[in-house]
């Protein structure tokens, strides 16, 4: 089931990344730094939120006015902060969902990499909780919609004794209690989000949590520009006595809400629960077969710690020595975290093929890909190469297939990551004249599947990271080709003077094709276009298209009933014997079984039965009040209604009934309640 969509998504992301690398350059490419951008947007939301909170009144009566004052009385400060807060929150949803899709598409979440995926799910949920409670606080018509719909959604869960929706029945029933709870959640959820974001990257060594600095400034400037051009504003003030027919919805956060109205709360919970369950199972669908984990050879490990520094997944640590050698520490692999990427193999200074055949075991190796075997294969296969464009290609197994033309006159060594090659191997190939050039074909620029393979390789070849490539190796015979575009390199190889080692050290390795960039003005135009489109799209979806929750000629009828029915069995006095049979702390003169009668309720409109149900009392022993909360969309026109209720356990007939004519205005919220003394009441 998974490979199909994953293949399509991967192709889509591949194309998107290639375009963005052209427009933004690989260093700025937003698709390649989604996690870092997520952190950046989180901080924008947090800082702007603190500013807003200083001026915000958490009481329901003043909330709307304080937000309005922020927006209009201080447009350059509060207004901009409010817009930044809203648009960065929307940005967070876009980033989190794109990031999720990309991690899935690239399959960076199965096997040992499940942890970031699973911890990403609470991150996603907390983003939604933060955003939804945030919209609640504005207390405009969108907030009203969110409050009423969230109430309906929560009320289908058997969590609350009394329906949440009853807090939002009409203006008279409204209290600040629930609203204050929302303000509290709106502060607590982002703090929890921060905690989970930190846990999320816990297993990633040096996780990237800041975008490229100058790109971050460009993004901030775009958000500021958007905030000035399309400031975030409130919709009309909430009024629970009226149901607005149409209203603007932030579709990033509230897309599921219209479904509550269409399908009902149960179906929406099923959908959300099912989606979450599927997401939670994805890392094991299907289960990934991981090759054997890295293995330390204590005889060769001197405890230098380079492998620990280079492992992208925190799978290595230095522990006190467990053998007779005089070094203080040794490298230890954590098999639960090791993804067998081989980057540690490339970092170990003992991985030099110049060592004699019998002793060539590196301090750390992948058991299924021993370096001795690689050396042997390279030496043997290269003997068959001819001419002056003989190539050894180290190819990353995640970076697409090399075509037959490229494989011609070449020895190809496929590795889990190009970061697995210890630099002395390149020196060895040149020194032994095994080939005229070495091509290192990895993933697209800045998009290394194993996170650090490209970076470590570049730094090792440039002599900036241990173990580095000796200066004597002519760098023009090396191609770092993150996109496997090696034809040009091959053509140039043939025209180079005869191969010899050099003490000067030559310029830089060939870098293809990341080095080819569009001219700055073209990129500037491209970037403005892309960022402008993203900003425009965000602003548009933050309120449009408007959602029509009610036809213009409709009104709403709400049954809001809370009724404690009589107990089923009347209290009866206990005899002295019966009392004596009870435990001392349970002795009482009368026995009062607490179970109450259910309520049977019918509603007829214009002579047609539109609702009929039996409602059980609340409480484990059916001893609480019966609560009924139902919403009906009705025509805004004169019509007769009849309400009948049975609450005494009788088999037929009714204990309470009321009929009458109602004539609701369009959009009116007509509430029907029940009071034991008066029976059914409505305005
Ligand atoms: C806005 C919220 C999120 C932020 C800020 C965030 C941040 C990050 C960061 C910084 C990394 C490490 C990137 C690196 O340095 O290589 C990362 C990796 C990852 N994230 Fe997220 N993330 C978020 C949401 C999610 C969600 C919702 C999911 C999916 C459920 C997810 C799944 C992953 C996975 C699978 C990886 C690991 C990829 C690998 O093993 O290389 N993230 N995230
Ligand atoms: S890099 Fe090699 S020698 Fe150094 S600690 Fe790791 S395994 Fe041991
Ligand atoms: S193979 Fe990769 S994940 Fe495993 S220890 Fe080595 S560097 Fe770390």
XYZ file of C-alpha atoms and ligand atoms in Angstrom:
742
model
C 0.000 0.000 0.000
C 2.830 2.429 0.863
C 5.306 2.211 -2.064
C 2.879 3.743 -4.605
C 2.124 7.054 -2.888
C 5.656 7.211 -1.564
C 7.094 6.904 -5.083
C 4.898 9.709 -6.381
C 5.606 11.925 -3.442
C 9.325 11.312 -3.764
C 9.254 12.298 -7.427
C 7.274 15.410 -6.528
C 9.681 16.419 -3.777
C 12.649 15.671 -6.042
C 11.310 18.085 -8.660
C 10.378 20.710 -6.053
C 13.778 20.512 -4.398
C 15.580 20.822 -7.717
C 13.573 23.946 -8.646
C 14.017 25.500 -5.205
C 17.761 24.806 -5.271
C 17.934 26.757 -8.526
C 15.822 29.633 -7.258
C 17.060 29.836 -3.661
C 20.463 28.018 -3.958
C 20.924 24.746 -2.056
C 21.983 26.630 1.110
C 18.730 28.615 1.218
C 16.442 25.949 -0.229
C 13.444 26.013 2.164
C 12.436 22.419 1.392
C 15.825 21.261 2.661
C 15.531 23.078 5.989
C 11.907 22.581 6.970
C 12.755 21.485 10.512
C 14.913 24.565 11.050
C 12.200 26.792 9.579
C 9.679 25.179 11.947
C 11.799 26.231 14.908
C 12.210 29.702 13.454
C 8.457 30.133 13.010
C 7.846 28.792 16.494
C 10.040 31.522 17.958
C 8.292 34.227 15.919
C 4.946 32.961 17.235
C 6.282 32.826 20.812
C 7.799 36.331 20.833
C 4.805 37.982 19.139
C 2.482 36.037 21.468
C 4.201 37.371 24.587
C 3.739 40.900 23.263
C 0.033 40.336 22.589
C -0.511 38.787 25.981
C 0.723 41.910 27.756
C -2.257 43.848 26.337
C -4.816 41.043 26.315
C -7.620 40.743 28.846
C -8.455 37.098 29.502
C -12.024 37.844 30.635
C -14.649 37.061 28.011
C -16.294 40.477 28.202
C -13.120 42.454 27.498
C -11.226 40.046 25.224
C -12.667 41.292 21.929
C -12.101 44.951 22.814
C -8.502 44.448 23.871
C -7.676 42.603 20.635
C -9.381 45.360 18.619
C -7.442 48.023 20.523
C -4.196 46.175 19.816
C -4.997 46.063 16.115
C -6.259 49.583 15.571
C -4.807 51.764 18.336
C -1.215 50.616 17.769
C -1.151 49.366 14.161
C 2.648 49.545 13.865
C 3.324 47.550 17.005
C 0.344 45.515 18.249
C -1.168 45.249 14.773
C 2.049 43.953 13.238
C 2.666 41.625 16.163
C -0.838 40.218 15.832
C -0.371 39.643 12.104
C 3.040 38.060 12.639
C 1.493 35.831 15.300
C -1.263 34.688 12.967
C 0.761 34.238 9.798
C 3.693 32.540 11.516
C 1.196 30.133 13.142
C -0.238 29.351 9.718
C 3.312 28.976 8.416
C 3.982 26.455 11.175
C 1.145 24.251 9.914
C 2.382 24.480 6.317
C 5.927 23.665 7.392
C 4.958 20.807 9.722
C 2.740 19.125 7.107
C 5.272 19.540 4.280
C 8.031 18.268 6.573
C 5.892 15.253 7.517
C 5.185 14.454 3.859
C 8.823 14.815 2.908
C 10.097 12.577 5.713
C 7.547 9.996 4.602
C 8.399 10.378 0.909
C 12.113 10.001 1.529
C 11.504 7.119 3.924
C 13.489 8.766 6.686
C 11.105 7.502 9.337
C 11.162 3.720 9.273
C 13.455 1.289 11.051
C 15.696 2.931 13.637
C 14.517 6.350 12.507
C 11.026 5.882 13.961
C 11.657 8.074 16.985
C 11.541 11.480 15.268
C 8.388 10.453 13.409
C 6.514 9.267 16.483
C 7.536 12.313 18.540
C 6.570 14.507 15.568
C 2.933 13.448 16.007
C 2.410 15.140 19.400
C 4.255 18.136 17.943
C 1.670 18.306 15.170
C -1.242 17.867 17.577
C 0.065 20.549 19.920
C 0.436 22.985 17.021
C -3.268 22.467 16.351
C -4.278 22.769 20.016
C -2.282 26.011 20.297
C -3.781 27.458 17.114
C -7.388 26.494 17.807
C -7.346 27.832 21.375
C -5.689 30.984 20.033
C -8.583 31.671 17.665
C -10.971 31.125 20.564
C -9.448 34.032 22.481
C -10.351 36.700 19.911
C -14.040 36.103 20.721
C -15.295 37.156 17.315
C -17.707 35.117 15.175
C -14.950 32.703 14.150
C -14.135 32.165 17.839
C -17.836 31.581 18.484
C -17.925 28.989 15.706
C -14.792 27.318 17.104
C -16.279 27.285 20.618
C -19.623 25.809 19.550
C -18.109 23.236 17.185
C -15.356 22.219 19.624
C -18.102 21.767 22.207
C -20.031 19.482 19.839
C -16.861 17.577 19.023
C -15.827 17.095 22.639
C -19.311 16.188 23.767
C -19.331 12.948 21.805
C -16.417 11.741 23.930
C -17.404 10.135 27.227
C -15.100 12.497 29.108
C -17.230 15.209 30.589
C -20.144 14.808 32.991
C -21.905 17.806 31.522
C -21.817 18.775 27.832
C -19.216 21.425 27.082
C -21.631 22.879 24.530
C -23.935 24.030 27.323
C -21.335 26.715 28.080
C -22.137 28.319 24.722
C -25.911 27.897 24.480
C -26.696 31.605 24.445
C -25.387 34.888 25.809
C -27.168 34.297 29.121
C -25.386 30.989 29.741
C -21.948 32.316 28.818
C -19.392 32.454 31.590
C -15.728 33.383 31.698
C -14.873 30.030 33.285
C -14.333 28.103 30.080
C -12.785 31.071 28.346
C -10.151 31.434 31.059
C -9.409 27.736 30.699
C -8.796 28.338 26.975
C -6.346 31.172 27.721
C -4.543 28.822 30.068
C -4.387 26.047 27.445
C -3.231 28.566 24.857
C -0.176 29.267 27.033
C 0.400 25.711 28.246
C 0.170 24.033 24.808
C 3.042 26.003 23.195
C 5.227 25.286 26.242
C 4.450 21.611 25.885
C 5.057 21.966 22.148
C 8.521 23.333 22.850
C 9.223 20.363 25.103
C 8.113 17.910 22.419
C 10.058 19.764 19.713
C 13.124 19.320 21.872
C 12.373 15.601 22.408
C 11.692 15.322 18.655
C 15.291 16.138 17.759
C 16.761 14.388 20.757
C 18.237 11.524 18.717
C 19.682 13.786 16.042
C 23.265 14.887 16.558
C 23.542 18.642 15.982
C 19.987 18.940 14.656
C 19.519 21.956 12.486
C 17.246 24.309 14.413
C 18.199 27.567 12.714
C 17.745 28.314 9.037
C 20.621 29.893 7.103
C 20.893 33.292 8.851
C 20.424 35.536 5.823
C 17.567 33.358 4.581
C 15.924 33.656 8.006
C 16.038 37.443 7.615
C 14.449 37.210 4.166
C 11.658 35.029 5.574
C 11.088 37.426 8.472
C 10.995 40.361 6.057
C 8.407 38.506 3.927
C 6.239 37.884 6.987
C 6.546 41.544 7.992
C 5.642 42.621 4.457
C 2.585 40.362 4.522
C 1.596 41.719 7.950
C 1.699 45.284 6.648
C -0.083 44.608 3.361
C -2.787 42.287 4.733
C -3.006 42.904 8.493
C -4.786 40.248 10.527
C -8.106 41.601 11.790
C -11.033 40.313 13.818
C -14.418 39.424 12.391
C -17.599 40.840 14.024
C -17.917 40.378 17.780
C -19.316 37.024 18.951
C -22.997 36.944 19.894
C -24.285 33.558 20.957
C -27.897 34.585 20.388
C -27.193 34.746 16.662
C -25.653 32.111 14.417
C -23.727 33.895 11.622
C -24.734 32.415 8.267
C -21.269 32.853 6.736
C -17.914 33.485 8.336
C -14.228 33.459 7.476
C -12.364 30.336 8.553
C -8.631 29.796 8.891
C -8.482 26.648 6.795
C -5.006 25.747 8.030
C -6.347 25.120 11.519
C -10.070 24.681 11.125
C -10.484 22.561 7.996
C -12.009 19.702 10.029
C -14.686 21.865 11.643
C -17.149 22.027 8.745
C -17.000 18.227 8.742
C -18.357 18.187 12.306
C -21.437 19.928 10.980
C -21.694 17.703 7.885
C -20.873 14.285 9.308
C -21.265 14.701 13.072
C -18.677 14.526 15.840
C -18.393 10.724 15.943
C -17.420 10.450 12.275
C -14.858 13.246 12.619
C -13.284 11.574 15.650
C -13.178 8.313 13.699
C -11.468 10.094 10.824
C -8.951 11.886 13.047
C -8.336 8.813 15.202
C -7.906 6.637 12.113
C -5.499 9.117 10.524
C -3.471 9.328 13.728
C -3.384 5.557 14.086
C -2.234 5.161 10.494
C 0.451 7.830 10.966
C 1.530 6.121 14.173
C 1.877 2.768 12.397
C 3.612 4.080 9.267
C 7.180 3.576 10.565
C 6.431 -0.156 10.681
C 4.409 -0.414 7.436
C 6.109 -2.409 6.155
C 8.810 -3.211 8.644
C 12.251 -2.103 7.463
C 14.974 -4.688 7.360
C 18.075 -2.914 8.662
C 21.506 -4.276 7.754
C 23.778 -5.273 10.647
C 24.834 -2.338 12.806
C 28.357 -0.888 12.961
C 30.868 -2.995 14.841
C 33.872 -1.757 16.806
C 37.105 -3.700 16.582
C 38.722 -3.071 19.949
C 42.085 -4.196 18.641
C 42.054 -1.231 16.265
C 40.081 1.376 18.207
C 42.202 3.874 20.096
C 39.261 5.812 21.530
C 39.939 8.985 19.532
C 36.202 9.802 19.448
C 35.993 10.927 15.794
C 33.263 8.412 15.049
C 31.268 9.689 18.030
C 31.481 13.251 16.698
C 30.498 12.217 13.163
C 27.580 9.852 13.839
C 24.395 11.697 12.783
C 22.090 9.670 15.017
C 23.819 9.702 18.400
C 24.427 5.959 18.126
C 27.972 6.042 19.454
C 29.514 6.882 22.781
C 32.909 6.612 24.404
C 32.951 4.261 27.370
C 35.718 3.120 29.760
C 37.961 0.550 28.156
C 36.835 -3.058 28.489
C 40.062 -4.694 27.227
C 43.741 -4.769 28.143
C 44.814 -1.831 25.969
C 46.200 1.273 27.646
C 43.770 3.736 26.021
C 41.263 5.242 28.449
C 38.095 4.776 26.384
C 36.612 2.807 23.508
C 33.790 3.461 21.033
C 30.515 1.665 21.825
C 27.630 1.302 19.363
C 24.020 1.584 20.514
C 22.304 -0.983 18.254
C 18.871 0.600 18.807
C 19.980 3.815 17.186
C 22.519 2.711 14.587
C 21.024 2.945 11.087
C 24.102 1.374 9.422
C 24.867 4.530 7.447
C 28.630 3.970 7.644
C 29.584 7.579 8.391
C 31.609 6.376 11.375
C 33.608 4.134 9.028
C 34.614 7.183 6.998
C 35.656 9.013 10.141
C 37.919 6.399 11.684
C 41.613 7.229 11.218
C 42.476 3.531 11.209
C 40.504 2.923 7.991
C 43.504 3.228 5.705
C 43.854 0.747 2.828
C 47.645 1.233 2.755
C 47.824 -1.229 5.624
C 48.941 -4.761 4.823
C 46.316 -7.252 3.745
C 46.308 -9.385 6.880
C 45.757 -6.509 9.328
C 43.317 -4.354 7.404
C 40.412 -4.045 9.821
C 39.296 -0.558 10.735
C 38.398 0.531 14.296
C 34.743 0.576 13.245
C 33.156 -1.163 10.270
C 29.850 -2.265 8.814
C 30.002 -6.079 9.049
C 28.305 -6.559 5.662
C 30.617 -4.053 3.900
C 34.149 -4.567 5.270
C 36.736 -2.079 4.007
C 39.168 -4.893 3.209
C 36.583 -6.327 0.800
C 36.047 -2.910 -0.772
C 39.774 -2.465 -1.303
C 40.048 -5.899 -2.852
C 37.123 -5.301 -5.194
C 38.441 -1.898 -6.299
C 41.907 -3.289 -6.966
C 40.589 -6.255 -8.932
C 37.900 -4.540 -10.960
C 39.986 -1.530 -11.876
C 42.467 -3.772 -13.658
C 39.894 -4.137 -16.450
C 39.620 -0.361 -17.051
C 41.427 1.221 -19.994
C 42.279 4.619 -21.445
C 42.645 7.959 -19.665
C 39.092 8.410 -18.345
C 39.052 5.423 -16.022
C 36.725 6.155 -13.125
C 36.059 4.866 -9.657
C 32.591 5.999 -8.673
C 31.526 5.935 -5.050
C 27.771 6.105 -5.363
C 25.231 6.613 -2.632
C 22.545 3.936 -2.794
C 19.855 6.547 -2.079
C 20.870 8.882 -4.892
C 19.243 7.375 -7.961
C 20.723 4.966 -10.464
C 23.755 5.729 -12.595
C 23.047 5.103 -16.267
C 24.987 2.676 -18.468
C 26.932 5.485 -20.155
C 28.331 6.618 -16.803
C 29.124 3.084 -15.744
C 31.244 2.596 -18.893
C 34.956 2.234 -18.101
C 34.186 2.692 -14.410
C 34.199 0.699 -11.198
C 31.123 1.577 -9.187
C 31.077 1.044 -5.434
C 27.578 1.515 -4.028
C 27.628 2.597 -0.407
C 24.885 3.364 2.124
C 26.254 6.921 2.145
C 29.211 8.567 0.470
C 30.333 9.679 3.935
C 31.437 6.068 4.448
C 34.588 6.442 2.340
C 37.641 7.011 4.493
C 39.704 9.697 2.639
C 42.806 7.444 2.538
C 40.825 5.305 0.061
C 40.889 8.163 -2.460
C 44.593 8.611 -1.856
C 45.054 4.867 -2.348
C 43.237 4.814 -5.705
C 45.353 7.680 -7.015
C 48.635 6.417 -5.550
C 48.120 2.930 -7.023
C 46.891 4.364 -10.348
C 43.714 2.304 -10.091
C 41.789 5.029 -11.945
C 42.255 8.481 -13.517
C 39.499 10.084 -11.527
C 37.276 9.516 -8.522
C 33.646 10.534 -8.620
C 31.669 10.789 -5.423
C 28.015 10.719 -6.373
C 25.760 11.520 -3.455
C 22.227 12.824 -2.932
C 21.196 16.258 -4.247
C 23.090 19.172 -2.717
C 22.250 19.691 0.971
C 19.791 16.800 0.877
C 21.935 13.972 2.261
C 19.778 11.000 3.222
C 22.021 10.258 6.200
C 22.170 13.957 7.154
C 25.944 14.599 7.288
C 27.470 12.433 4.544
C 28.031 15.294 2.116
C 29.209 17.772 4.705
C 31.770 15.459 6.270
C 33.014 14.331 2.837
C 33.458 17.902 1.592
C 35.207 18.956 4.790
C 37.459 15.904 4.792
C 38.502 16.511 1.174
C 38.984 20.218 1.856
C 41.282 19.335 4.778
C 38.932 20.841 7.367
C 37.822 17.705 9.124
C 39.651 14.704 10.431
C 40.576 12.362 8.801
C 41.372 14.585 5.837
C 42.554 13.722 2.389
C 46.290 14.160 1.959
C 47.316 17.295 0.085
C 49.239 15.264 -2.489
C 46.039 14.008 -4.137
C 45.260 16.238 -7.162
C 41.803 17.605 -6.404
C 40.924 18.149 -10.062
C 40.716 14.365 -10.308
C 37.898 14.250 -7.799
C 34.312 15.138 -8.605
C 31.785 15.779 -5.884
C 28.639 15.329 -7.814
C 25.591 15.512 -5.632
C 23.342 14.984 -8.626
C 25.363 12.323 -10.384
C 25.949 14.546 -13.420
C 29.378 13.234 -14.255
C 29.607 13.440 -18.014
C 31.423 16.772 -18.109
C 33.904 15.590 -15.495
C 34.689 12.513 -17.525
C 35.305 14.593 -20.638
C 37.723 16.862 -18.759
C 39.620 13.932 -17.208
C 40.828 12.780 -20.596
C 42.328 16.203 -21.300
C 44.326 16.426 -18.021
C 48.117 15.901 -18.004
C 49.255 12.434 -16.881
C 48.253 11.535 -13.377
C 50.849 12.165 -10.670
C 50.752 12.913 -6.998
C 51.484 16.524 -6.141
C 52.890 18.080 -3.002
C 51.451 21.465 -3.842
C 47.968 20.256 -3.419
C 45.731 21.481 -6.181
C 42.775 23.806 -6.160
C 39.403 22.229 -5.337
C 37.558 19.143 -6.347
C 35.185 19.448 -9.252
C 31.791 20.359 -7.872
C 28.907 19.432 -10.125
C 26.344 20.797 -10.623
C 25.791 22.624 -7.325
C 28.388 25.111 -8.505
C 26.236 26.199 -11.450
C 23.829 28.819 -10.250
C 21.427 31.182 -11.878
C 22.555 34.801 -11.939
C 21.616 36.799 -8.840
C 18.932 39.020 -10.497
C 17.142 35.953 -11.887
C 17.228 34.332 -8.486
C 16.015 37.513 -6.788
C 13.006 37.667 -9.103
C 12.331 33.949 -8.655
C 12.573 34.185 -4.872
C 10.291 37.221 -4.711
C 7.765 35.364 -6.824
C 7.842 32.172 -4.759
C 7.788 33.932 -1.380
C 5.097 36.335 -2.628
C 2.937 33.432 -3.780
C 3.404 31.620 -0.478
C 2.588 34.750 1.521
C -0.441 35.568 -0.648
C -1.706 31.991 -0.430
C -1.305 31.982 3.351
C -3.175 35.263 3.771
C -5.964 34.045 1.485
C -6.486 30.670 3.188
C -6.356 32.328 6.615
C -9.916 33.610 6.091
C -11.132 32.472 2.669
C -13.124 30.900 1.160
C -15.875 31.961 3.554
C -17.764 29.090 5.160
C -21.548 29.091 4.956
C -22.805 27.279 8.029
C -26.420 28.317 7.587
C -28.573 29.204 4.588
C -29.762 32.849 4.665
C -33.325 31.677 5.360
C -32.416 29.326 8.197
C -32.283 29.592 11.970
C -31.005 27.270 14.683
C -33.011 25.463 17.339
C -31.101 24.077 20.306
C -32.459 21.660 22.860
C -30.475 22.310 26.023
C -31.844 20.266 28.872
C -30.417 19.276 32.214
C -32.896 17.421 34.350
C -32.520 15.343 37.525
C -35.307 12.748 37.293
C -36.793 10.953 40.279
C -34.946 7.947 41.759
C -36.279 4.601 40.555
C -36.917 3.154 44.011
C -38.144 5.234 46.885
C -36.224 5.342 50.166
C -37.330 2.760 52.722
C -36.390 2.483 56.425
C -34.024 -0.353 57.393
C -34.887 -2.829 60.149
C -32.391 -3.108 63.071
C -31.332 -6.539 61.681
C -30.686 -5.095 58.249
C -28.648 -2.285 59.803
C -26.629 -4.723 61.910
C -25.749 -6.698 58.743
C -24.051 -3.629 57.275
C -20.431 -2.578 57.942
C -20.317 -0.070 60.826
C -19.317 2.829 58.556
C -22.141 1.991 56.110
C -24.977 1.845 58.697
C -27.873 4.231 58.028
C -31.529 4.325 59.052
C -32.967 4.484 55.502
C -31.938 2.788 52.265
C -32.060 5.131 49.263
C -31.052 3.401 45.991
C -29.648 6.194 43.842
C -30.491 5.034 40.307
C -32.670 7.561 38.448
C -35.178 7.233 35.614
C -34.025 7.961 32.076
C -35.664 10.652 29.962
C -37.560 9.865 26.781
C -37.912 12.935 24.575
C -39.731 13.739 21.327
C -39.695 16.847 19.175
C -42.215 17.400 16.389
C -42.019 20.262 13.921
C -45.075 21.097 11.822
C -46.533 17.720 12.752
C -43.407 15.758 11.736
C -41.370 13.859 14.281
C -37.804 15.217 13.934
C -36.226 13.853 17.089
C -36.855 10.963 19.400
C -34.410 9.500 21.904
C -33.990 8.032 25.345
C -31.259 9.626 27.477
C -29.675 7.855 30.408
C -28.796 9.703 33.591
C -25.117 10.515 33.962
C -22.840 8.848 36.502
C -21.553 5.321 36.902
C -24.688 4.243 38.766
C -27.092 6.255 36.590
C -27.565 8.544 39.555
C -26.756 11.930 37.961
C -28.860 14.360 35.962
C -29.886 13.658 32.378
C -28.307 16.077 29.917
C -29.586 16.630 26.396
C -27.921 18.955 23.945
C -29.042 18.840 20.310
C -28.819 21.333 17.481
C -31.319 21.546 14.589
C -31.202 23.783 11.555
C -34.763 24.972 10.896
C -36.422 27.360 8.442
C -36.610 30.970 9.607
C -40.407 30.975 9.290
C -43.525 30.481 11.417
C -43.910 26.822 12.377
C -45.481 24.754 15.098
C -43.453 22.672 17.524
C -44.422 20.038 20.019
C -42.143 18.771 22.803
C -42.993 15.726 24.904
C -41.053 14.108 27.699
C -41.380 10.960 29.799
C -39.247 11.018 32.953
C -41.033 8.739 35.423
C -40.487 5.284 34.025
C -44.043 4.962 32.732
C -44.528 2.713 29.719
C -46.644 5.047 27.621
C -47.927 8.596 27.662
C -45.908 11.619 28.705
C -45.161 13.461 31.919
C -44.502 16.830 30.282
C -45.545 18.360 26.966
C -45.705 21.775 25.397
C -46.742 22.875 21.952
C -46.619 26.292 20.387
C -45.688 28.343 17.372
C -42.275 29.810 16.845
C -41.188 32.347 14.263
C -37.390 32.559 14.414
C -35.577 35.339 12.556
C -32.882 34.318 10.035
C -29.758 33.311 11.976
C -31.563 33.319 15.325
C -30.394 30.857 17.942
C -33.585 29.639 19.597
C -32.918 27.680 22.777
C -35.414 25.342 24.392
C -34.798 24.481 28.032
C -36.645 22.479 30.651
C -37.352 23.632 34.182
C -39.187 21.172 36.480
C -41.548 23.889 37.734
C -42.351 25.509 34.372
C -41.834 22.636 31.923
C -40.387 23.447 28.477
C -39.466 27.097 28.012
C -38.262 29.123 25.026
C -38.073 32.807 24.297
C 6.783 22.337 13.227
C 7.009 21.192 13.798
C 8.303 20.454 13.606
C 9.556 20.908 13.771
C 9.985 22.281 14.216
C 10.441 19.837 13.431
C 11.818 19.910 13.479
C 12.679 18.927 13.073
C 14.110 19.040 13.047
C 14.903 20.266 13.439
C 14.600 17.863 12.592
C 16.063 17.492 12.410
C 16.475 17.883 11.046
C 17.944 17.654 10.870
O 18.707 18.398 11.475
O 18.285 16.718 10.127
C 13.504 16.994 12.335
C 13.597 15.701 11.866
C 12.507 14.885 11.643
N 11.173 15.196 11.764
Fe 10.449 16.953 12.421
N 9.725 18.740 13.075
C 8.386 19.078 13.171
C 7.296 18.282 12.904
C 7.386 16.971 12.486
C 6.261 16.121 12.230
C 4.805 16.526 12.373
C 6.765 14.916 11.827
C 6.016 13.683 11.431
C 5.143 13.108 12.166
C 8.200 15.020 11.826
C 9.053 14.006 11.478
C 10.420 14.100 11.448
C 11.305 13.027 11.108
C 10.886 11.609 10.696
C 12.608 13.518 11.227
C 13.894 12.726 11.106
C 14.417 12.592 9.778
C 15.731 11.883 9.875
O 15.813 10.837 10.524
O 16.657 12.446 9.331
N 8.543 16.269 12.235
N 12.327 17.674 12.626
S 37.061 6.732 15.145
Fe 37.873 4.666 15.122
S 39.570 4.734 16.541
Fe 38.381 6.578 16.913
S 36.994 5.997 18.577
Fe 35.903 5.597 16.676
S 36.339 3.437 16.207
Fe 37.821 4.095 17.733
S 26.711 3.361 11.038
Fe 25.898 5.446 11.099
S 24.382 5.384 12.728
Fe 25.626 3.556 12.976
S 27.178 4.164 14.431
Fe 28.039 4.510 12.418
S 27.584 6.636 11.964
Fe 26.273 6.053 13.670
